[in-house]
Amino acid sequence: RQDVLVLTPWLAPIVWEGTFSRDILNAQYLQKNLVTGVVTFAVEKYVQFIDGFMRSANKYFLAGHHVNFYLFTDSPEKISHLQMAPEKHLFVIPVQNDPRWQDIPTSRMGIISSYIHSQFQHEVDYLYSMDIDVQLLAHIGVEIIDTLVATISSWQVTPQQENRAHETRPGSPAAIPEGQGDFHYTASFYGGSVAEVYKLTRACSQGVMEDRENGIEAWWHHESHLNRYLLQHKPTRLLSPEYYWDTEL
């Protein structure tokens, strides 16, 4: 494709539809006998999105490959029976809701890193975090698999991109000096090898805790910390905004 940027300045591929052969990648991936995990959270009002997300992910996320879905929710009793594909498994993990809505996303990083350490590292090879309030509309395949994977925010390619400015206050560990960011990455879809996702979520969780101790709340909460981490630890693969498009746009 000539119409889009397909390589970063540090030579990581940017995946757009039409830039890869899924058949070739599927054949290579199947030979490795890998398991990919997906972490998602459904707390309070977001419980309503479980059915739509799971049905679409069951159909479109790494179709034909082994996937463990880890669903954290404060309402496990509200989950209806979902008929999963033979190679896919759903694990429901009860979690307590936090009183402030901001704490729901900012707690995620700490929860994910804790579960990687205690459980996920023994069960999956790659791990991805996705928001629950989406539906997959087309196949997301093994072209997303790499060591450290970030998704470019759909706001980055619109005139409203200033609405997704980085955190700039020097008192926050999430701060990125003006003009120094590479891209703006969404915290709604990221992942990679279990080891790399552990490093990322642990660092971001520590940054969030440091902010709290200093009475600061980063502009985009855990997304700000994600962007700071990825500025210092370059992703090995980027997913285009096609992979996570904001319907507000």
Coordinates of C-alpha atoms in Angstrom, one line a residue:
R1 CA 0.0 0.0 0.0
Q2 CA 1.3 3.4 -1.0
D3 CA -1.4 5.5 0.8
V4 CA -0.4 4.9 4.4
L5 CA 2.7 4.7 6.6
V6 CA 3.7 1.0 6.8
L7 CA 7.0 1.3 8.7
T8 CA 8.0 3.3 11.8
P9 CA 11.3 5.3 12.0
W10 CA 12.7 2.5 14.1
L11 CA 11.7 0.0 11.4
A12 CA 8.7 -1.7 13.1
P13 CA 5.9 -2.7 10.7
I14 CA 2.6 -0.9 10.9
V15 CA -0.1 -3.4 10.0
W16 CA -2.9 -2.3 7.7
E17 CA -5.3 -4.4 5.7
G18 CA -3.6 -5.3 2.5
T19 CA -0.1 -5.4 3.8
F20 CA 0.2 -9.1 4.7
S21 CA -0.9 -12.6 3.7
R22 CA -3.0 -14.1 6.4
D23 CA -2.7 -17.6 4.9
I24 CA 1.1 -17.6 5.1
L25 CA 1.0 -16.2 8.6
N26 CA -1.5 -18.8 9.7
A27 CA 0.6 -21.6 8.5
Q28 CA 3.7 -20.3 10.3
Y29 CA 1.7 -19.7 13.5
L30 CA 0.1 -23.2 13.6
Q31 CA 3.5 -24.9 13.4
K32 CA 4.5 -23.2 16.7
N33 CA 1.5 -24.6 18.7
L34 CA 1.0 -21.3 20.6
V35 CA -1.8 -20.1 22.9
T36 CA -2.8 -16.5 22.9
G37 CA -4.7 -14.9 25.9
V38 CA -7.1 -12.0 25.8
V39 CA -7.8 -10.0 29.0
T40 CA -11.0 -7.8 29.2
F41 CA -12.9 -6.2 32.1
A42 CA -16.7 -5.9 32.5
V43 CA -17.5 -3.9 35.6
E44 CA -20.7 -2.1 36.6
K45 CA -22.5 -0.9 33.4
Y46 CA -20.0 -2.6 31.1
V47 CA -21.5 -6.0 32.0
Q48 CA -24.1 -5.2 29.2
F49 CA -21.3 -5.5 26.6
I50 CA -20.1 -9.0 27.5
D51 CA -22.4 -10.9 25.1
G52 CA -21.7 -8.8 22.1
F53 CA -18.0 -8.7 22.7
M54 CA -17.6 -12.4 23.4
R55 CA -19.8 -13.6 20.4
S56 CA -17.8 -11.4 18.0
A57 CA -14.4 -12.3 19.5
N58 CA -15.3 -16.0 19.4
K59 CA -15.9 -15.6 15.7
Y60 CA -13.3 -13.2 14.6
F61 CA -10.3 -13.1 17.0
L62 CA -7.6 -15.5 15.9
A63 CA -10.2 -17.8 14.2
G64 CA -8.9 -21.4 14.2
H65 CA -6.2 -20.8 16.8
H66 CA -6.1 -21.5 20.6
V67 CA -7.3 -18.5 22.6
N68 CA -7.9 -18.1 26.3
F69 CA -10.3 -15.3 27.2
Y70 CA -9.9 -14.0 30.7
L71 CA -13.0 -12.0 31.7
F72 CA -12.7 -9.9 34.9
T73 CA -16.1 -8.9 36.2
D74 CA -17.9 -7.9 39.3
S75 CA -21.1 -9.6 38.1
P76 CA -20.2 -13.2 37.2
E77 CA -23.7 -14.4 37.9
K78 CA -25.0 -12.2 35.0
I79 CA -23.0 -14.0 32.4
S80 CA -25.1 -16.2 30.1
H81 CA -23.8 -19.4 28.7
L82 CA -21.7 -18.8 25.7
Q83 CA -21.0 -21.5 23.1
M84 CA -17.3 -21.1 22.4
A85 CA -15.4 -22.5 19.4
P86 CA -13.6 -25.8 20.3
E87 CA -10.2 -24.1 20.3
K88 CA -11.3 -21.2 22.5
H89 CA -11.9 -21.1 26.3
L90 CA -13.6 -18.5 28.5
F91 CA -12.4 -18.0 32.1
V92 CA -14.5 -15.8 34.3
I93 CA -12.5 -14.1 37.1
P94 CA -14.5 -12.2 39.8
V95 CA -13.1 -8.8 40.7
Q96 CA -14.3 -6.1 43.1
N97 CA -15.5 -2.8 41.6
D98 CA -13.7 0.4 42.6
P99 CA -15.8 3.4 43.8
R100 CA -14.6 5.9 41.2
W101 CA -14.9 5.2 37.5
Q102 CA -11.3 6.3 36.9
D103 CA -10.1 3.5 39.2
I104 CA -11.6 0.8 37.1
P105 CA -9.2 1.3 34.1
T106 CA -6.3 2.5 36.2
S107 CA -6.5 -0.7 38.4
R108 CA -6.3 -2.9 35.3
M109 CA -2.6 -2.6 34.8
G110 CA -1.9 -3.8 38.4
I111 CA -4.5 -6.6 38.1
I112 CA -3.1 -7.8 34.8
S113 CA 0.6 -7.8 36.0
S114 CA -0.4 -9.6 39.1
Y115 CA -2.2 -12.4 37.2
I116 CA 0.6 -12.7 34.7
H117 CA 2.9 -13.4 37.5
S118 CA 0.7 -15.8 39.3
Q119 CA -1.2 -17.5 36.4
F120 CA -1.1 -16.3 32.8
Q121 CA 2.6 -16.9 32.2
H122 CA 2.0 -20.6 32.7
E123 CA -1.0 -20.7 30.4
V124 CA -0.4 -18.5 27.3
D125 CA 2.5 -17.4 25.1
Y126 CA 1.1 -14.0 24.1
L127 CA -1.4 -11.8 25.9
Y128 CA -3.6 -8.9 24.6
S129 CA -5.8 -6.5 26.6
M130 CA -9.0 -5.3 24.9
D131 CA -11.9 -3.2 26.0
I132 CA -15.2 -5.0 26.4
D133 CA -17.4 -2.3 24.9
V134 CA -16.6 -3.2 21.3
Q135 CA -17.7 -5.7 18.7
L136 CA -15.3 -7.2 16.2
L137 CA -16.6 -6.7 12.7
A138 CA -13.9 -8.6 10.7
H139 CA -11.1 -11.1 11.3
I140 CA -8.2 -10.1 13.6
G141 CA -5.6 -12.7 12.9
V142 CA -2.0 -13.7 13.7
E143 CA -0.7 -10.6 11.9
I144 CA -1.1 -8.9 15.3
I145 CA 1.4 -11.3 17.0
D146 CA 4.7 -9.9 18.0
T147 CA 6.9 -9.2 21.0
L148 CA 5.4 -5.8 21.9
V149 CA 2.3 -4.6 20.0
A150 CA 0.6 -1.2 20.2
T151 CA -2.4 0.2 18.3
I152 CA -2.4 3.7 16.9
S153 CA -5.3 5.7 18.2
S154 CA -8.0 6.4 15.6
W155 CA -8.0 10.0 16.9
Q156 CA -4.4 10.4 15.6
V157 CA -5.6 10.4 12.0
T158 CA -8.4 13.0 12.5
P159 CA -8.4 16.8 12.8
Q160 CA -9.6 16.3 16.4
Q161 CA -6.3 14.7 17.3
E162 CA -5.5 17.4 19.9
N163 CA -8.2 15.9 22.0
R164 CA -5.8 13.0 22.6
A165 CA -2.8 15.1 23.7
H166 CA -0.1 13.4 25.8
E167 CA 0.3 14.1 29.5
T168 CA 2.9 17.0 29.8
R169 CA 3.0 17.9 33.5
P170 CA 6.6 17.1 34.6
G171 CA 5.4 15.9 38.0
S172 CA 3.9 12.8 36.5
P173 CA 5.9 9.8 35.5
A174 CA 3.6 9.6 32.4
A175 CA 4.8 13.0 31.2
I176 CA 6.0 13.3 27.6
P177 CA 7.6 16.6 26.7
E178 CA 5.9 18.6 23.9
G179 CA 6.7 17.2 20.5
Q180 CA 8.5 14.1 21.7
G181 CA 5.8 11.4 21.3
D182 CA 6.0 9.0 18.3
F183 CA 2.3 8.2 17.9
H184 CA -0.6 8.3 20.3
Y185 CA -1.4 4.7 21.3
T186 CA -4.8 3.6 22.6
A187 CA -4.9 1.6 25.8
S188 CA -8.0 -0.2 24.4
F189 CA -5.9 -2.7 22.5
Y190 CA -2.3 -3.6 23.2
G191 CA -0.3 -6.8 23.9
G192 CA 2.6 -9.0 23.0
S193 CA 4.6 -11.7 24.6
V194 CA 3.7 -12.5 28.2
A195 CA 7.1 -11.3 29.4
E196 CA 6.8 -8.0 27.7
V197 CA 3.2 -7.3 28.7
Y198 CA 4.2 -8.1 32.3
K199 CA 7.0 -5.4 32.1
L200 CA 4.6 -2.9 30.5
T201 CA 1.7 -3.4 32.9
R202 CA 4.0 -3.5 36.0
A203 CA 5.7 -0.2 35.0
C204 CA 2.3 1.5 34.2
S205 CA 0.8 0.3 37.5
Q206 CA 3.8 1.7 39.4
G207 CA 3.4 5.0 37.5
V208 CA -0.3 5.2 38.4
M209 CA 0.5 4.6 42.1
E210 CA 3.2 7.3 42.0
D211 CA 0.7 9.7 40.6
R212 CA -1.8 8.9 43.3
E213 CA 0.8 9.4 46.0
N214 CA 1.6 12.9 44.5
G215 CA -2.1 13.8 44.1
I216 CA -1.9 13.7 40.3
E217 CA -4.2 12.1 37.8
A218 CA -2.7 11.7 34.4
W219 CA -4.7 13.3 31.6
W220 CA -5.7 10.0 30.0
H221 CA -5.2 7.9 33.1
H222 CA -3.5 4.5 32.4
E223 CA -3.4 5.4 28.6
S224 CA -1.0 8.3 29.4
H225 CA 1.3 5.8 31.3
L226 CA 1.1 3.4 28.4
N227 CA 2.2 6.1 25.9
R228 CA 5.2 7.1 28.1
Y229 CA 6.3 3.4 28.5
L230 CA 6.1 2.9 24.7
L231 CA 8.1 6.0 24.0
Q232 CA 10.9 4.5 26.0
H233 CA 10.3 0.9 25.0
K234 CA 9.5 1.0 21.3
P235 CA 6.8 -1.5 20.1
T236 CA 8.0 -4.1 17.7
R237 CA 4.7 -4.0 15.7
L238 CA 2.0 -1.3 15.4
L239 CA -1.6 -2.0 14.5
S240 CA -3.2 0.7 12.3
P241 CA -6.3 2.6 13.6
E242 CA -8.4 0.1 11.5
Y243 CA -8.0 -2.3 14.3
Y244 CA -9.7 -0.2 16.9
W245 CA -11.8 2.6 15.4
D246 CA -13.7 5.0 17.6
T247 CA -17.3 5.2 16.4
E248 CA -17.4 8.8 17.7
L249 CA -15.4 9.6 14.5

